[in-house]
Amino acid sequence: MSRPCRNFNILASTVMTDPFDGREKIVLSNFAAGQTGNLIFIDTETGQGESLALPGDEGAWGLVNWHNEKLIVGTCPNHAYLHSLDLRTREWAEPLRDPSEKYVWDIVLGSDDLIYGGTWPGCSLLRYDPKEHKLENLGRVSDNPKNLYSRHFHAVPGYILVSGGYDEPFLKAYHIESGTFRNFGTPGFIAREANSDFIATAKDQEWQFYDAATFERLEGTGWEERLPRREAVLSNGNKVRAFPLANGRWGGVRGQDYYIIDSLDEVPVLKRIPVDAPATRIHTLTVDDGGQIWGACGFGQTIFRFNPADGTYWNSSSVCNAGGEVYGMRFVGGKLFMSAYVGGDHIVYDPEQPWDQLSNANPISLKPVKPDFVRPEGRTVIGPDGGLWTGWSAKYGTYGGALSRVDPETREVQVWNNGVPEQQVAGVAADDRYVYFTTNGGASGLPFREVQGYFGVWHPDRGLIHSVQLASHEKMGNAILAAAGNVYVGVSHEIRVFDPARLEFREELAIATEAPCSWLVYARQGRTVGAFCGKKLLLIDTENGQVEQVALPGIVRAATEHPDGIYFAVNEVLYRIAL
């Protein structure tokens, strides 16, 4: 048992003059996947750090410095707490929450000195009074019941600006005095700058400008030149967000690091955040040729290596420029090939070479599948052709999926879109003949859609050669494995066995399970399939079909076979079962 996955995932930041000691400090809101999140204070002069645990939930997108007296924090992903920290005493007020919500997204300080924020899945507008410590839900922002997100917030005198979606993107202004909404701007655009003079909205690289008092469109040129500069340029030429500090200095965060510079013309030197990184949830596991365990964190876009021989571990910096997490991990030729959300990234890392992600030298980001696809829900397998095959889910606000292939030699990327229309690829497996996949109605930013999922058989040269549509009440997910000449698939409360030679499911080989199967592995030198079902591991003998049950400490969603047995993760803890 070990906790080798440790990282930061900074979701929000602000700056304060700390009344506790009168010093200027950067405040970072850290999301600790599977754990309790924390706030990190960094002294802008000494670089010393302080960590303070939240009263509850894994982290927070919402963070406001209320007059250097209190820090207001809106949490996710489980409870949508509204936390208030008295900065002078370092004491938390009693947590408040809306029981119908799980996320608090952005929060902002309105011109009435109250805090406003958005939610998921209720797409609501929250209002918090820091003086009275009172939280109110003011109702849904959108009339479209399929819109689940009220996410991006800004404030101008008298109004709160809200954008969200994702079934039908919206952009609205909430009038504080009357409690009414008005539409303005172009749906799909998000407010990026708001002040007493103008509101700037953007979509991709297009900008639109509006009068902050009348919300009328501002025509003409020169408006973009009035946007305040809030970005520094890294040594690789990429821009990184910056926030103003005292005496004309600037600060910022990138992944596991922070920086402080004297001007925005200075190239930032990145420094590690100066507190210990917490152990966080393990999202993916694999093994290299030397028997070392590799994995990815549940949020924060980092990977780790664990040596079973001596218990030592290493954690990386960000593996790519986008946020999110790595889903797919497979070694080919000593290189680690990865697929990652939210940028739809394909990534390759050479553990034998120095780390230089900032220059895209190692790891290297290859051609992404974004913008059409963003989440590698199906993970990554090595196909019969030696390529790296990944199953994808579509961009936010869209149902759909794709398969991609990376050539490990040329690094060429190919993509096949929507093999099953409006269904994501939920799981992928492969043997020496075919690539197999499952689909379902999952999506990013939309409700899970009840559909009849498909099991597909894909030939690397000919494409889809066979498919089976499930009944409406049957569900498939990540649990799919090619082993011992068959394909094992988790379908609702069963593990079904597909015979590639006959191109059919063998009903007589199906195994009933008490809970749906979350993950499958191949072990015991090819004689055993390990099926993680609820809090039990089913060890299925591939020769005679006999099943042995092993109790588990929790739900397992990441596991890998190993010469020493099976390694699996429950939240942040890595376990081994010797076979």
Coordinates of C-alpha atoms in Angstrom, one line a residue:
M1 CA 0.0 0.0 0.0
S2 CA 1.4 3.4 -1.0
R3 CA 0.4 6.9 -1.9
P4 CA 2.8 7.8 -4.8
C5 CA 0.5 10.2 -6.7
R6 CA 1.1 13.8 -5.4
N7 CA 0.4 17.0 -7.2
F8 CA -1.1 20.5 -7.2
N9 CA -4.1 21.5 -9.3
I10 CA -4.6 25.3 -8.9
L11 CA -8.1 26.3 -10.0
A12 CA -8.2 29.9 -8.8
S13 CA -5.9 32.6 -7.4
T14 CA -6.1 36.1 -5.8
V15 CA -3.8 38.5 -3.9
M16 CA -4.2 39.8 -0.4
T17 CA -2.5 42.0 2.2
D18 CA -2.7 39.5 5.1
P19 CA -4.1 41.1 8.2
F20 CA -2.4 38.3 10.2
D21 CA 1.0 39.8 9.6
G22 CA 0.5 42.7 7.2
R23 CA 2.4 41.0 4.3
E24 CA 1.4 40.7 0.7
K25 CA 0.6 37.1 -0.3
I26 CA -0.5 35.2 -3.3
V27 CA -3.5 33.0 -2.5
L28 CA -3.9 29.7 -4.5
S29 CA -6.9 27.5 -4.4
N30 CA -5.7 23.9 -4.8
F31 CA -7.9 21.0 -5.9
A32 CA -6.8 17.7 -4.3
A33 CA -8.5 15.0 -6.2
G34 CA -10.2 12.5 -3.9
Q35 CA -9.0 14.4 -0.8
T36 CA -9.8 17.7 0.9
G37 CA -8.6 20.7 -1.0
N38 CA -6.5 23.5 0.5
L39 CA -5.6 27.2 0.2
I40 CA -1.9 28.0 -0.3
F41 CA -0.4 31.4 0.8
I42 CA 2.9 32.5 -0.8
D43 CA 4.7 35.5 0.7
T44 CA 5.6 37.6 -2.4
E45 CA 8.9 38.8 -0.8
T46 CA 10.3 35.7 1.0
G47 CA 8.7 33.0 -1.1
Q48 CA 7.6 31.2 2.1
G49 CA 4.4 29.1 1.8
E50 CA 1.5 28.2 4.1
S51 CA -1.1 25.6 3.6
L52 CA -4.6 25.7 5.1
A53 CA -7.1 22.8 4.5
L54 CA -10.6 23.6 3.5
P55 CA -13.4 22.6 5.9
G56 CA -14.7 20.2 3.2
D57 CA -14.7 19.2 -0.5
E58 CA -11.9 18.5 -2.9
G59 CA -11.2 22.0 -4.1
A60 CA -12.6 25.3 -5.4
W61 CA -13.0 27.3 -8.6
G62 CA -14.5 30.2 -6.7
L63 CA -12.2 32.4 -4.7
V64 CA -12.7 36.1 -3.7
N65 CA -10.6 38.3 -1.4
W66 CA -13.2 40.3 0.5
H67 CA -11.5 43.5 1.6
N68 CA -8.4 41.7 3.1
E69 CA -10.8 40.6 5.9
K70 CA -12.1 37.3 4.6
L71 CA -11.5 34.8 1.8
I72 CA -14.7 33.5 0.3
V73 CA -14.4 30.0 -1.3
G74 CA -16.9 28.1 -3.5
T75 CA -16.1 24.4 -3.7
C76 CA -16.6 21.4 -6.0
P77 CA -17.1 18.6 -7.0
N78 CA -19.3 17.0 -4.4
H79 CA -21.0 19.5 -2.1
A80 CA -20.9 23.1 -3.5
Y81 CA -19.9 24.5 -0.2
L82 CA -19.6 28.2 0.4
H83 CA -16.7 28.6 2.9
S84 CA -15.6 31.9 4.6
L85 CA -12.2 32.3 6.2
D86 CA -11.5 35.0 8.8
L87 CA -8.0 36.0 7.7
R88 CA -7.0 37.6 11.0
T89 CA -7.9 34.6 13.2
R90 CA -7.5 31.9 10.5
E91 CA -10.8 30.4 11.5
W92 CA -13.5 29.1 9.2
A93 CA -17.1 30.0 9.5
E94 CA -19.6 27.1 9.5
P95 CA -19.8 25.8 5.9
L96 CA -22.9 26.7 3.9
R97 CA -24.2 24.8 0.9
D98 CA -27.0 24.4 -1.6
P99 CA -28.0 20.7 -1.3
S100 CA -29.2 20.6 -5.0
E101 CA -25.8 21.6 -6.3
K102 CA -22.3 19.9 -6.6
Y103 CA -20.1 22.7 -8.1
V104 CA -19.7 26.3 -7.4
W105 CA -18.0 27.8 -10.4
D106 CA -16.8 31.4 -10.6
I107 CA -17.7 33.8 -7.8
V108 CA -17.4 37.6 -8.0
L109 CA -17.8 40.6 -5.8
G110 CA -20.8 42.6 -6.9
S111 CA -21.2 46.4 -6.6
D112 CA -23.6 45.8 -3.6
D113 CA -20.6 44.2 -1.7
L114 CA -22.2 40.7 -1.9
I115 CA -20.7 37.6 -3.6
Y116 CA -22.4 36.1 -6.6
G117 CA -21.6 32.7 -8.2
G118 CA -22.7 30.0 -10.6
T119 CA -23.3 26.2 -10.2
W120 CA -23.5 22.8 -11.7
P121 CA -25.8 20.9 -12.3
G122 CA -28.6 23.4 -11.4
C123 CA -27.3 26.3 -13.6
S124 CA -28.2 28.6 -10.7
L125 CA -27.3 32.0 -9.5
L126 CA -26.0 32.0 -5.9
R127 CA -25.7 35.1 -3.6
Y128 CA -23.7 35.2 -0.4
D129 CA -23.7 37.9 2.2
P130 CA -20.2 37.9 3.9
K131 CA -21.4 40.1 6.8
E132 CA -24.5 37.9 7.6
H133 CA -22.9 34.6 6.5
K134 CA -26.0 33.9 4.5
L135 CA -26.3 31.9 1.2
E136 CA -29.3 32.2 -1.2
N137 CA -30.1 30.4 -4.4
L138 CA -31.7 33.0 -6.7
G139 CA -32.9 30.4 -9.2
R140 CA -31.9 29.1 -12.6
V141 CA -30.1 31.4 -15.0
S142 CA -31.3 29.6 -18.1
D143 CA -34.8 28.5 -19.0
N144 CA -33.3 25.6 -21.0
P145 CA -33.5 22.5 -18.7
K146 CA -30.6 20.9 -20.6
N147 CA -28.3 23.8 -19.6
L148 CA -26.4 22.6 -16.5
Y149 CA -23.7 25.2 -16.2
S150 CA -23.8 28.8 -15.0
R151 CA -20.0 29.1 -15.1
H152 CA -18.2 32.4 -16.0
F153 CA -18.9 35.5 -14.0
H154 CA -17.9 39.2 -14.1
A155 CA -19.3 42.2 -12.4
V156 CA -19.9 45.8 -13.5
P157 CA -21.7 48.5 -11.5
G158 CA -25.3 47.3 -10.9
Y159 CA -24.9 44.1 -12.8
I160 CA -23.5 40.5 -12.6
L161 CA -22.5 39.1 -16.0
V162 CA -23.1 35.3 -16.4
S163 CA -22.3 32.9 -19.2
G164 CA -22.8 29.2 -19.5
G165 CA -24.6 26.3 -21.3
Y166 CA -23.7 23.9 -22.8
D167 CA -26.7 22.7 -24.7
E168 CA -27.6 26.2 -25.6
P169 CA -24.8 28.7 -24.8
F170 CA -26.0 31.9 -23.1
L171 CA -24.7 35.3 -22.0
K172 CA -26.8 37.3 -19.6
A173 CA -26.7 40.3 -17.2
Y174 CA -28.3 40.1 -13.8
H175 CA -29.7 43.5 -12.6
I176 CA -28.9 43.5 -8.9
E177 CA -31.6 46.0 -7.8
S178 CA -34.5 44.5 -9.7
G179 CA -33.4 40.9 -9.6
T180 CA -34.0 40.4 -13.3
F181 CA -32.0 39.0 -16.2
R182 CA -31.4 40.5 -19.6
N183 CA -29.8 38.9 -22.6
F184 CA -26.9 40.7 -24.2
G185 CA -24.2 40.0 -26.7
T186 CA -23.8 36.9 -28.8
P187 CA -24.5 33.5 -27.2
G188 CA -21.3 31.4 -27.1
F189 CA -19.2 34.5 -26.3
I190 CA -17.8 34.8 -22.7
A191 CA -17.1 38.0 -20.9
R192 CA -13.3 38.2 -20.5
E193 CA -13.0 41.8 -19.3
A194 CA -15.5 44.0 -17.5
N195 CA -15.0 47.5 -16.0
S196 CA -17.0 50.7 -15.6
D197 CA -16.3 51.7 -19.2
F198 CA -16.8 48.6 -21.3
I199 CA -17.4 44.9 -21.4
A200 CA -15.3 42.7 -23.7
T201 CA -16.6 39.3 -24.7
A202 CA -14.6 36.7 -26.7
K203 CA -15.0 33.5 -28.6
D204 CA -11.8 31.9 -29.8
Q205 CA -9.9 34.9 -31.2
E206 CA -12.9 37.1 -31.9
W207 CA -13.7 40.0 -29.7
Q208 CA -16.9 42.0 -29.2
F209 CA -17.3 45.1 -27.0
Y210 CA -20.3 46.6 -25.2
D211 CA -21.1 49.7 -23.1
A212 CA -21.0 48.7 -19.4
A213 CA -24.0 50.9 -18.6
T214 CA -26.3 50.4 -21.6
F215 CA -25.0 47.0 -23.0
E216 CA -25.1 48.5 -26.4
R217 CA -22.6 47.2 -28.9
L218 CA -19.5 49.4 -29.3
E219 CA -18.5 49.7 -32.9
G220 CA -15.3 51.0 -34.4
T221 CA -11.7 50.1 -34.0
G222 CA -9.2 50.5 -31.1
W223 CA -11.2 48.6 -28.5
E224 CA -8.8 45.7 -28.3
E225 CA -5.9 48.1 -27.6
R226 CA -7.8 49.2 -24.5
L227 CA -7.8 45.7 -23.0
P228 CA -5.5 45.6 -20.0
R229 CA -2.4 43.4 -20.4
R230 CA -2.6 40.4 -18.0
E231 CA -0.3 37.9 -19.6
A232 CA 3.4 37.1 -19.4
V233 CA 5.4 35.2 -22.1
L234 CA 7.3 32.1 -21.1
S235 CA 10.6 31.1 -22.5
N236 CA 8.9 28.9 -25.1
G237 CA 6.8 31.8 -26.4
N238 CA 3.5 30.6 -24.8
K239 CA 1.5 33.1 -22.8
V240 CA 0.6 32.5 -19.1
R241 CA -2.0 34.5 -17.1
A242 CA -0.6 37.1 -14.7
F243 CA -2.1 39.1 -11.8
P244 CA -0.9 42.4 -10.4
L245 CA 1.1 42.6 -7.2
A246 CA 2.3 45.6 -5.2
N247 CA 5.0 47.9 -6.6
G248 CA 4.3 47.1 -10.2
R249 CA 5.2 43.5 -10.0
W250 CA 3.3 40.5 -11.3
G251 CA 2.6 37.0 -10.3
G252 CA 1.2 33.8 -11.9
V253 CA 0.9 30.1 -11.8
R254 CA 1.6 27.3 -14.3
G255 CA 0.9 23.8 -13.3
Q256 CA 3.1 22.8 -10.3
D257 CA 4.9 26.1 -10.4
Y258 CA 4.5 29.8 -9.7
Y259 CA 6.4 33.0 -10.6
I260 CA 6.9 36.6 -9.6
I261 CA 8.3 39.1 -12.1
D262 CA 9.0 42.9 -12.0
S263 CA 7.2 43.6 -15.3
L264 CA 5.2 41.8 -18.0
D265 CA 8.2 42.2 -20.3
E266 CA 10.3 39.9 -18.1
V267 CA 10.4 36.2 -18.9
P268 CA 9.1 34.3 -15.9
V269 CA 11.4 31.9 -14.0
L270 CA 9.1 29.1 -12.7
K271 CA 9.5 27.9 -9.1
R272 CA 7.8 25.0 -7.4
I273 CA 4.9 25.9 -5.1
P274 CA 6.6 26.1 -1.7
V275 CA 4.4 23.6 0.3
D276 CA 4.1 19.8 0.2
A277 CA 1.8 18.5 -2.6
P278 CA -1.0 16.3 -1.3
A279 CA -1.6 12.7 -2.2
T280 CA -4.3 12.7 -4.9
R281 CA -6.6 10.3 -6.6
I282 CA -5.0 7.9 -9.1
H283 CA -6.8 8.0 -12.4
T284 CA -4.8 5.7 -14.7
L285 CA -2.2 2.9 -14.2
T286 CA 0.2 1.1 -16.5
V287 CA 3.6 -0.7 -16.2
D288 CA 6.9 -0.3 -18.1
D289 CA 9.2 -3.1 -19.3
G290 CA 11.3 -2.8 -16.1
G291 CA 8.3 -3.5 -13.9
Q292 CA 7.9 0.1 -12.6
I293 CA 4.3 1.3 -12.1
W294 CA 3.3 4.5 -13.9
G295 CA 0.1 6.4 -13.4
A296 CA -1.7 9.7 -13.8
C297 CA -3.4 11.9 -11.2
G298 CA -7.1 12.4 -11.1
F299 CA -6.9 16.1 -11.9
G300 CA -3.9 18.4 -12.5
Q301 CA -2.3 17.0 -15.7
T302 CA 0.7 15.2 -14.1
I303 CA 2.0 11.6 -14.0
F304 CA 4.0 9.6 -11.5
R305 CA 6.3 6.6 -11.4
F306 CA 6.4 4.1 -8.5
N307 CA 9.2 1.6 -8.0
P308 CA 7.7 -1.6 -6.3
A309 CA 11.2 -2.8 -5.3
D310 CA 12.0 0.0 -2.9
G311 CA 8.7 2.1 -2.6
T312 CA 10.3 5.3 -4.1
Y313 CA 8.3 7.5 -6.4
W314 CA 8.6 10.5 -8.7
N315 CA 5.9 13.0 -9.8
S316 CA 6.1 15.1 -12.9
S317 CA 5.3 18.7 -13.8
S318 CA 2.5 19.3 -16.3
V319 CA 2.7 16.9 -19.3
C320 CA 1.1 19.4 -21.7
N321 CA -0.1 22.9 -21.9
A322 CA -3.8 22.2 -21.4
G323 CA -5.4 21.5 -18.0
G324 CA -7.2 18.3 -17.1
E325 CA -5.8 14.8 -16.7
V326 CA -4.2 11.9 -18.5
Y327 CA -6.5 9.0 -19.3
G328 CA -4.6 6.7 -21.6
M329 CA -1.0 5.4 -20.9
R330 CA 0.9 2.7 -22.8
F331 CA 4.6 2.0 -23.3
V332 CA 5.9 1.2 -26.8
G333 CA 9.7 1.0 -27.4
G334 CA 10.5 2.4 -24.0
K335 CA 8.4 5.6 -24.7
L336 CA 5.3 6.4 -22.7
F337 CA 2.4 7.4 -25.0
M338 CA -0.5 9.3 -23.4
S339 CA -3.9 10.7 -24.2
A340 CA -5.3 13.6 -22.2
Y341 CA -8.4 15.7 -21.5
V342 CA -9.2 18.6 -21.9
G343 CA -7.1 19.5 -24.9
G344 CA -7.7 16.3 -26.8
D345 CA -3.9 15.8 -26.6
H346 CA -1.7 12.9 -27.7
I347 CA 1.6 13.0 -25.8
V348 CA 4.8 11.0 -25.9
Y349 CA 7.4 10.9 -23.1
D350 CA 10.9 9.4 -23.0
P351 CA 11.9 8.6 -19.4
E352 CA 15.5 8.2 -20.4
Q353 CA 15.8 11.9 -21.5
P354 CA 15.7 15.1 -19.5
W355 CA 12.2 16.6 -18.7
D356 CA 11.6 19.7 -20.9
Q357 CA 7.9 20.0 -21.5
L358 CA 8.1 23.8 -21.6
S359 CA 9.9 23.6 -24.9
N360 CA 7.8 20.7 -26.2
A361 CA 11.0 18.6 -26.3
N362 CA 10.1 15.9 -23.7
P363 CA 7.3 15.1 -23.3
I364 CA 6.2 16.1 -26.8
S365 CA 2.6 17.0 -27.7
L366 CA 1.5 15.6 -31.0
K367 CA -1.5 16.5 -33.2
P368 CA -4.6 16.8 -30.9
V369 CA -8.2 15.7 -31.7
K370 CA -9.5 19.0 -30.3
P371 CA -11.6 21.0 -31.1
D372 CA -14.1 18.3 -32.1
F373 CA -13.1 15.8 -29.3
V374 CA -11.7 16.5 -25.9
R375 CA -11.9 13.5 -23.5
P376 CA -10.2 10.2 -24.1
E377 CA -12.8 8.3 -22.1
G378 CA -12.0 5.0 -23.8
R379 CA -8.3 5.2 -22.8
T380 CA -5.5 3.9 -25.0
V381 CA -4.4 0.4 -26.1
I382 CA -1.8 -1.1 -28.4
G383 CA -3.5 -2.3 -31.6
P384 CA -2.8 -5.3 -33.7
D385 CA -0.9 -3.0 -36.1
G386 CA 1.4 -1.7 -33.3
G387 CA -0.4 1.7 -33.2
L388 CA -1.7 3.5 -30.2
W389 CA -5.5 3.5 -30.4
T390 CA -7.6 5.8 -28.2
G391 CA -11.4 6.2 -27.7
W392 CA -12.7 9.8 -27.4
S393 CA -15.7 11.7 -26.3
A394 CA -16.9 14.9 -28.2
K395 CA -16.3 18.5 -27.2
Y396 CA -18.5 20.2 -24.6
G397 CA -22.1 20.5 -25.4
T398 CA -22.0 17.8 -28.1
Y399 CA -22.8 14.0 -28.1
G400 CA -20.4 12.0 -30.1
G401 CA -17.1 10.0 -30.2
A402 CA -14.1 9.0 -32.2
L403 CA -11.2 6.6 -32.5
S404 CA -7.6 7.9 -33.0
R405 CA -4.4 6.1 -33.9
V406 CA -0.8 7.3 -33.2
D407 CA 2.0 5.6 -35.2
P408 CA 4.8 5.1 -32.6
E409 CA 7.5 5.4 -35.2
T410 CA 6.4 8.4 -37.3
R411 CA 4.2 10.0 -34.6
E412 CA 1.4 10.5 -37.3
V413 CA -2.1 10.9 -35.9
Q414 CA -5.2 9.6 -37.6
V415 CA -8.8 10.2 -36.5
W416 CA -12.1 8.4 -37.3
N417 CA -15.1 10.5 -36.3
N418 CA -18.4 9.3 -35.0
G419 CA -18.3 5.6 -35.9
V420 CA -21.5 5.5 -33.9
P421 CA -23.3 8.8 -34.3
E422 CA -23.9 10.8 -31.1
Q423 CA -22.3 8.2 -28.8
Q424 CA -18.9 8.5 -27.0
V425 CA -16.4 5.7 -27.2
A426 CA -16.4 4.6 -23.6
G427 CA -13.9 1.7 -23.7
V428 CA -11.2 0.3 -26.0
A429 CA -9.4 -3.1 -26.2
A430 CA -7.3 -4.9 -28.8
D431 CA -5.9 -8.3 -29.7
D432 CA -3.7 -9.4 -32.7
R433 CA -6.6 -9.0 -35.2
Y434 CA -8.9 -6.2 -34.2
V435 CA -9.6 -3.1 -32.1
Y436 CA -12.8 -3.4 -30.0
F437 CA -14.8 -0.6 -28.5
T438 CA -17.9 0.2 -26.5
T439 CA -20.1 3.2 -26.7
N440 CA -22.7 5.0 -24.5
G441 CA -24.5 8.3 -24.1
G442 CA -22.0 10.1 -22.0
A443 CA -20.9 13.6 -22.9
S444 CA -19.0 16.7 -21.5
G445 CA -21.3 19.4 -20.3
L446 CA -24.5 17.6 -21.1
P447 CA -26.7 15.1 -19.2
F448 CA -26.0 11.4 -19.7
R449 CA -28.3 10.4 -22.6
E450 CA -30.1 7.1 -22.4
V451 CA -29.2 5.3 -25.7
Q452 CA -28.7 1.8 -26.9
G453 CA -24.9 1.4 -26.8
Y454 CA -22.8 -0.5 -29.3
F455 CA -20.0 -3.0 -29.1
G456 CA -17.9 -2.6 -32.2
V457 CA -15.2 -4.6 -34.0
W458 CA -12.7 -2.4 -35.9
H459 CA -10.2 -3.7 -38.4
P460 CA -7.2 -1.3 -38.7
D461 CA -7.3 -1.3 -42.5
R462 CA -11.0 -1.8 -43.2
G463 CA -12.7 0.1 -40.3
L464 CA -15.9 -1.1 -38.6
I465 CA -16.6 -4.7 -39.7
H466 CA -19.1 -5.8 -37.0
S467 CA -21.3 -4.2 -34.3
V468 CA -23.8 -5.3 -31.7
Q469 CA -26.4 -3.0 -30.4
L470 CA -27.4 -3.5 -26.8
A471 CA -30.9 -3.4 -25.4
S472 CA -32.1 -0.1 -24.0
H473 CA -31.7 -1.1 -20.4
E474 CA -28.1 -2.3 -20.8
K475 CA -25.1 -0.1 -20.1
M476 CA -21.4 -0.4 -21.0
G477 CA -18.5 1.7 -19.9
N478 CA -14.7 1.4 -19.5
A479 CA -14.7 -2.3 -18.7
I480 CA -13.5 -4.1 -21.9
L481 CA -10.5 -6.4 -22.3
A482 CA -9.2 -8.7 -25.0
A483 CA -7.8 -11.8 -23.3
A484 CA -7.2 -15.5 -24.0
G485 CA -8.7 -15.3 -27.5
N486 CA -11.9 -13.6 -26.4
V487 CA -13.1 -10.2 -25.4
Y488 CA -14.6 -9.6 -22.0
V489 CA -17.1 -6.7 -21.7
G490 CA -18.9 -5.3 -18.6
V491 CA -22.6 -4.9 -19.5
S492 CA -24.7 -3.8 -16.6
H493 CA -24.6 -6.5 -14.0
E494 CA -22.8 -9.0 -16.2
I495 CA -19.5 -9.8 -17.8
R496 CA -20.1 -11.0 -21.3
V497 CA -17.7 -12.9 -23.5
F498 CA -17.3 -12.1 -27.2
D499 CA -15.8 -14.7 -29.5
P500 CA -13.9 -12.9 -32.3
A501 CA -13.7 -16.0 -34.5
R502 CA -17.5 -16.3 -34.5
L503 CA -18.1 -12.6 -34.2
E504 CA -20.7 -13.2 -31.5
F505 CA -21.3 -13.1 -27.8
R506 CA -21.2 -16.5 -26.1
E507 CA -24.3 -16.4 -23.9
E508 CA -23.3 -19.5 -22.0
L509 CA -20.0 -17.9 -20.8
A510 CA -21.6 -14.8 -19.3
I511 CA -20.9 -14.1 -15.6
A512 CA -23.4 -12.4 -13.4
T513 CA -22.0 -9.8 -11.0
E514 CA -23.4 -8.1 -7.9
A515 CA -22.3 -4.7 -9.1
P516 CA -21.3 -3.3 -12.5
C517 CA -17.8 -3.9 -13.6
S518 CA -15.6 -0.8 -13.5
W519 CA -12.3 -2.2 -14.8
L520 CA -10.7 -5.4 -16.3
V521 CA -7.1 -6.7 -16.3
Y522 CA -5.3 -9.7 -17.6
A523 CA -3.1 -11.6 -15.1
R524 CA -1.5 -14.9 -14.1
Q525 CA 0.5 -15.3 -17.3
G526 CA -2.6 -15.1 -19.4
R527 CA -4.8 -17.5 -17.5
T528 CA -6.8 -15.0 -15.4
V529 CA -9.1 -12.1 -16.1
G530 CA -9.4 -9.8 -13.1
A531 CA -12.8 -8.0 -13.0
F532 CA -13.3 -5.2 -10.5
C533 CA -17.0 -5.1 -9.6
G534 CA -18.1 -2.9 -6.8
K535 CA -16.0 -3.9 -3.7
K536 CA -15.1 -7.3 -5.1
L537 CA -12.4 -8.5 -7.5
L538 CA -13.5 -11.5 -9.5
L539 CA -10.7 -13.7 -10.7
I540 CA -12.0 -15.5 -13.8
D541 CA -10.1 -18.6 -15.0
T542 CA -10.1 -18.2 -18.8
E543 CA -9.7 -22.0 -19.3
N544 CA -12.6 -23.3 -17.2
G545 CA -14.6 -20.2 -16.3
Q546 CA -14.3 -20.7 -12.6
V547 CA -14.5 -17.5 -10.5
E548 CA -12.7 -16.6 -7.3
Q549 CA -13.8 -13.6 -5.3
V550 CA -11.5 -11.2 -3.4
A551 CA -12.8 -8.4 -1.1
L552 CA -11.6 -4.9 -2.0
P553 CA -11.2 -1.7 0.2
G554 CA -13.3 0.3 -2.2
I555 CA -14.3 1.0 -5.8
V556 CA -11.5 0.5 -8.4
R557 CA -11.3 2.5 -11.6
A558 CA -7.6 2.1 -12.4
A559 CA -5.6 -1.2 -12.4
T560 CA -2.7 -2.8 -14.3
E561 CA -1.3 -6.3 -14.5
H562 CA 2.3 -6.9 -13.3
P563 CA 4.7 -9.8 -12.9
D564 CA 4.1 -9.6 -9.1
G565 CA 0.3 -9.6 -9.4
I566 CA -2.3 -6.9 -9.9
Y567 CA -1.7 -3.3 -8.9
F568 CA -4.9 -1.2 -8.4
A569 CA -6.0 2.1 -7.0
V570 CA -8.7 3.0 -4.6
N571 CA -8.8 6.8 -4.6
E572 CA -5.2 7.9 -3.8
V573 CA -4.0 4.6 -2.4
L574 CA -2.1 2.1 -4.6
Y575 CA -2.5 -1.6 -3.6
R576 CA -1.1 -4.9 -4.8
I577 CA -2.7 -8.3 -4.9
A578 CA -0.2 -11.1 -5.3
L579 CA -1.3 -14.0 -7.6

